[in-house]
Each structure stands twice: as C-alpha cells, then as structure tokens.
Tab-separated table of C-alpha atoms in Angstrom:
chain	number	residue	atom	x	y	z
A	23	PHE	CA	106.300	74.057	99.847
A	24	PRO	CA	104.776	71.921	102.412
A	25	VAL	CA	104.570	73.816	105.945
A	26	THR	CA	104.178	73.504	109.321
A	27	ILE	CA	101.705	76.126	110.718
A	28	GLN	CA	102.867	79.425	111.997
A	29	GLU	CA	100.014	81.477	112.723
A	30	ASN	CA	102.282	84.617	113.956
A	31	TYR	CA	104.432	84.251	110.959
A	32	TYR	CA	101.732	84.410	108.400
A	33	SER	CA	99.565	87.018	110.170
A	34	GLU	CA	102.806	89.217	111.192
A	35	ASN	CA	101.043	89.239	114.634
A	36	PHE	CA	97.615	90.039	113.213
A	37	THR	CA	98.947	93.090	111.374
A	38	ALA	CA	98.876	91.414	107.846
A	39	LYS	CA	95.858	91.979	105.396
A	40	SER	CA	94.230	88.549	105.154
A	41	LYS	CA	91.174	86.755	104.094
A	42	PHE	CA	89.838	83.065	103.380
A	43	ALA	CA	89.572	82.122	99.732
A	44	GLY	CA	88.963	79.188	97.532
A	45	SER	CA	85.883	77.445	96.268
A	46	GLY	CA	85.940	75.304	99.112
A	47	CYS	CA	85.703	78.211	101.484
A	48	SER	CA	82.975	79.948	99.692
A	49	ARG	CA	80.955	76.741	99.598
A	50	LEU	CA	81.090	76.268	103.345
A	51	GLY	CA	80.480	80.069	104.067
A	52	ILE	CA	83.878	80.605	105.266
A	53	SER	CA	85.014	84.177	104.028
A	54	GLY	CA	86.156	87.512	105.425
A	55	GLU	CA	89.358	88.146	107.552
A	56	VAL	CA	91.393	85.716	109.181
A	57	GLY	CA	90.993	86.429	112.890
A	58	ASN	CA	93.013	85.774	115.881
A	59	GLY	CA	93.148	82.057	116.209
A	60	GLU	CA	90.990	81.362	113.362
A	61	PHE	CA	93.967	79.889	110.997
A	62	LEU	CA	94.757	77.316	113.451
A	63	ASP	CA	91.065	76.296	113.831
A	64	PHE	CA	90.904	76.370	109.950
A	65	VAL	CA	93.968	73.675	109.176
A	66	LYS	CA	91.996	71.644	111.936
A	67	GLY	CA	88.975	71.328	110.186
A	68	ILE	CA	86.803	73.867	111.982
A	69	ASN	CA	84.831	76.254	110.388
A	70	PRO	CA	85.877	79.532	111.994
A	71	ARG	CA	82.109	81.026	110.888
A	72	THR	CA	80.293	78.173	112.587
A	73	ASP	CA	82.588	76.375	114.917
A	74	LYS	CA	81.570	73.352	113.271
A	75	THR	CA	83.834	70.616	112.109
A	76	PHE	CA	84.152	70.308	108.509
A	77	PHE	CA	86.704	67.506	108.270
A	78	LYS	CA	88.252	65.114	111.057
A	79	TYR	CA	91.763	66.486	111.829
A	80	LYS	CA	94.656	64.151	111.986
A	81	LYS	CA	97.973	65.237	112.830
A	82	THR	CA	100.593	65.019	109.938
A	83	LYS	CA	103.890	66.000	109.214
A	84	TYR	CA	102.459	69.188	107.555
A	85	ASP	CA	98.701	70.416	107.301
A	86	ALA	CA	99.325	72.837	104.130
A	87	THR	CA	101.473	73.815	101.178
A	88	ASP	CA	102.343	77.454	101.021
A	89	ALA	CA	101.706	78.800	97.324
A	90	THR	CA	103.647	82.283	97.547
A	91	LEU	CA	103.442	85.023	94.721
A	92	SER	CA	105.458	87.762	94.544
A	93	CYS	CA	105.602	90.938	92.751
A	94	PRO	CA	108.626	91.864	90.757
A	95	LYS	CA	110.657	94.473	92.175
A	96	ASP	CA	109.439	97.566	89.937
A	97	SER	CA	105.785	96.603	90.596
A	98	THR	CA	106.653	96.569	94.622
A	99	LEU	CA	108.366	100.046	94.255
A	100	LEU	CA	105.578	101.311	92.180
A	101	TYR	CA	103.084	100.272	94.819
A	102	PHE	CA	104.988	101.909	97.689
A	103	LEU	CA	105.831	105.006	96.173
A	104	SER	CA	102.487	105.994	94.619
A	105	ASP	CA	99.854	108.183	96.443
A	106	ASN	CA	97.014	106.903	98.362
A	107	SER	CA	94.597	106.997	95.234
A	108	GLU	CA	96.936	105.161	92.856
A	109	ASN	CA	98.034	102.881	95.886
A	110	LYS	CA	94.679	101.586	96.056
A	111	LYS	CA	94.222	100.799	92.374
A	112	LEU	CA	97.428	98.931	92.504
A	113	LYS	CA	96.387	96.784	95.373
A	114	GLN	CA	93.120	96.031	93.418
A	115	VAL	CA	95.473	94.923	90.443
A	116	PHE	CA	97.616	92.933	92.817
A	117	ASP	CA	94.501	91.122	94.146
A	118	LYS	CA	92.677	90.717	90.787
A	119	ALA	CA	96.062	88.809	89.756
A	120	ILE	CA	95.758	86.569	92.957
A	121	GLU	CA	92.302	85.652	92.344
A	122	ARG	CA	92.733	84.733	88.744
A	123	THR	CA	95.815	82.603	89.549
A	124	ILE	CA	93.671	81.052	92.261
A	125	ASN	CA	91.185	80.142	89.306
A	126	LYS	CA	93.898	78.515	87.523
A	127	LEU	CA	95.108	76.821	90.447
A	128	GLU	CA	91.702	75.036	91.103
A	129	LYS	CA	91.366	73.856	87.607
A	130	LEU	CA	94.533	72.071	87.926
A	131	ALA	CA	94.195	70.690	91.495
A	132	TYR	CA	93.046	66.894	91.695
A	133	ARG	CA	92.686	63.978	93.823
A	134	ARG	CA	93.681	60.463	93.488
A	135	THR	CA	90.376	58.175	93.518
A	136	ASP	CA	92.196	54.518	93.753
A	137	LYS	CA	95.361	52.643	94.272
A	138	TYR	CA	95.898	53.049	90.549
A	139	ASN	CA	96.651	56.765	90.770
A	140	SER	CA	93.325	57.612	89.051
A	141	GLN	CA	92.859	61.288	89.146
A	142	ALA	CA	89.670	63.496	89.838
A	143	TYR	CA	89.768	67.454	88.952
A	144	ASP	CA	86.767	68.313	91.204
A	145	CYS	CA	88.613	69.726	93.845
A	146	ASP	CA	87.573	73.046	95.481
A	147	LEU	CA	90.502	74.324	97.673
A	148	PHE	CA	90.515	75.687	101.217
A	149	ILE	CA	92.792	78.730	101.094
A	150	ALA	CA	94.024	81.209	103.560
A	151	ARG	CA	95.510	84.388	102.145
A	152	PHE	CA	98.100	86.441	104.009
A	153	THR	CA	99.519	89.802	102.288
A	154	HIS	CA	103.112	90.674	103.321
A	155	GLU	CA	104.896	94.060	102.273
A	156	THR	CA	108.493	93.295	103.199
A	157	SER	CA	110.779	90.505	102.736
A	158	ARG	CA	112.373	88.635	105.531
A	159	PRO	CA	114.573	90.894	107.777
A	160	LEU	CA	118.135	90.053	107.627
A	161	GLU	CA	120.319	90.138	110.574
A	162	ASN	CA	121.186	93.737	111.765
A	163	ARG	CA	119.384	95.118	108.388
A	164	ARG	CA	115.865	96.273	107.856
A	165	PRO	CA	113.891	94.088	105.323
A	166	ASP	CA	113.445	95.533	101.778
A	167	PRO	CA	109.961	96.319	100.360
A	168	GLN	CA	108.513	92.998	98.659
A	169	LEU	CA	104.948	92.866	98.226
A	170	HIS	CA	104.045	89.422	98.187
A	171	GLU	CA	101.070	86.770	99.213
A	172	HIS	CA	101.499	83.705	101.238
A	173	MET	CA	98.581	81.179	100.363
A	174	PRO	CA	98.571	78.191	102.685
A	175	ILE	CA	96.201	75.644	100.898
A	176	LEU	CA	94.955	72.806	103.155
A	177	ARG	CA	95.555	69.209	102.220
A	178	LYS	CA	91.771	68.756	102.026
A	179	CYS	CA	89.477	69.626	99.233
A	180	LEU	CA	85.749	69.702	98.957
A	181	THR	CA	84.668	67.716	95.906
A	182	LYS	CA	81.611	68.642	93.612
A	183	ASP	CA	79.408	66.201	95.342
A	184	GLY	CA	79.947	67.869	98.776
A	185	LYS	CA	82.442	65.212	100.219
A	186	ILE	CA	85.869	66.264	101.920
A	187	ALA	CA	88.808	64.414	100.302
A	188	SER	CA	92.651	64.491	100.369
A	189	LEU	CA	94.284	66.905	97.936
A	190	ASP	CA	97.147	65.472	96.278
A	191	ASN	CA	99.451	68.498	96.172
A	192	HIS	CA	101.855	66.963	93.637
A	193	PHE	CA	100.215	69.196	91.168
A	194	LEU	CA	101.230	72.708	92.721
A	195	PHE	CA	105.078	71.376	92.287
A	196	VAL	CA	104.781	70.612	88.842
A	197	ASN	CA	102.816	73.842	87.901
A	198	GLN	CA	105.036	76.328	89.923
A	199	LYS	CA	106.273	78.003	86.890
A	200	LEU	CA	102.846	78.036	85.230
A	201	LEU	CA	101.423	79.393	88.097
A	202	GLY	CA	103.977	82.136	88.500
A	203	ALA	CA	103.764	83.177	85.078
A	204	THR	CA	99.764	83.185	85.181
A	205	PHE	CA	100.288	85.780	88.155
A	206	ARG	CA	102.871	87.889	86.266
A	207	SER	CA	100.965	88.090	83.240
A	208	GLU	CA	97.494	88.894	85.110
A	209	LEU	CA	99.551	91.649	86.793
A	210	ALA	CA	100.994	93.056	83.937
A	211	ASN	CA	97.636	93.223	82.116
A	212	GLY	CA	96.269	95.002	85.092
A	213	LEU	CA	99.048	97.480	85.095
A	214	ARG	CA	98.696	98.266	81.331
A	215	GLU	CA	94.903	99.058	82.028
A	216	LEU	CA	96.012	101.582	84.492
A	217	GLY	CA	98.474	103.189	81.895
A	218	TYR	CA	101.917	101.861	82.920
A	219	VAL	CA	104.045	100.578	79.833
A	220	SER	CA	106.845	98.249	80.302
C-alpha cells in the first residue's frame, strides 16, 4: 500500500534489522544497513553513501509503496523456538525467500513511456528492507511473534540506460497474490532443504 514515511516505525527506533535492496540500489552503490536518518534521505533522492542527489525530490502524497511479506505462524514459531544455530539457518532461508521475491518483483515492474500508457519493463528498483519480529501491539496486550519484512519501494526506478524514471506502482497491486505465493513457495522450499516436512 502507498505509505507516508515513518522512519521510526520501520526501523523500530533503529533496533530492526535493515538493509538497502533492489538492482537500482546496487547500481548506485547504495548497500548495507539503513542507518539513522538514511531512510529519509533515501526517499528524498539522496544517496546515503555519497550524499549526492540521484533524483530531484518533489513532495507527493506518498513517496513509497510498502510491500510486506509475512511468514506463516508455524514458520514464525519455528524461528523463535529454535536454538541459535538453527535460528541462523532459518533466518538465511527467510532472507533468501525475500531476495528471490524481490527478483520476481523487478521482472514485473514497469514504467509508462507515453500518454497511451505504453509500458517499459526496464525498471531497477530502490528498496529499503526492515525485518520485524512481532505484530503491532494491541491495547493492553503484548504483540504476538510474527516474522515479517517491510519493503518500502520508492516511486522512482533506474532504467537500463541509467536514467531515473517514475515507477508505475499499479504492478504491485495486481500482483499481490503472486508475490505472496512466490515468497511462501521459496520459504517452503528452503525449509524442506533444512529437513522440515509439512
């Protein structure tokens, strides 16, 4: 869904595991953890590694679209109840499933090239990843365990010829079920490789 930028929510006051992702980030050398204040710079078109502007920011109603991928409850409990060594393996499976879903996402992403709504599928995305381990707390109740990933995707993309263009985020809405199914399938495959059978 389109989101207004709330750095503290995504970073959980800078305690959440985070990283930059997407081919657009890779091509511009934007990598590693999302540091304090870097996410806000990022959505405003400032490369947090060089402090150089990579697109001219114009305030809009929303600056990114949040694609959220959640583990099923049984996978979440498995993650939390395992010992340290197994926990690391499960986190690797989770990360690999996220990365493969991002690869799928980039193949589906497009921009419009003219007033006739012609589409160009040459969009390398700018994404920030934030791993959360609990659901939102409810009033007078502790949050439940829930391993999930928030992925705010900027509304800008990098074309194959190195230009910044506006991303048409409609592709996210029409492919929500496909992306969710891709993530769960990749997660299930990874768990089977570790010896877990459903």
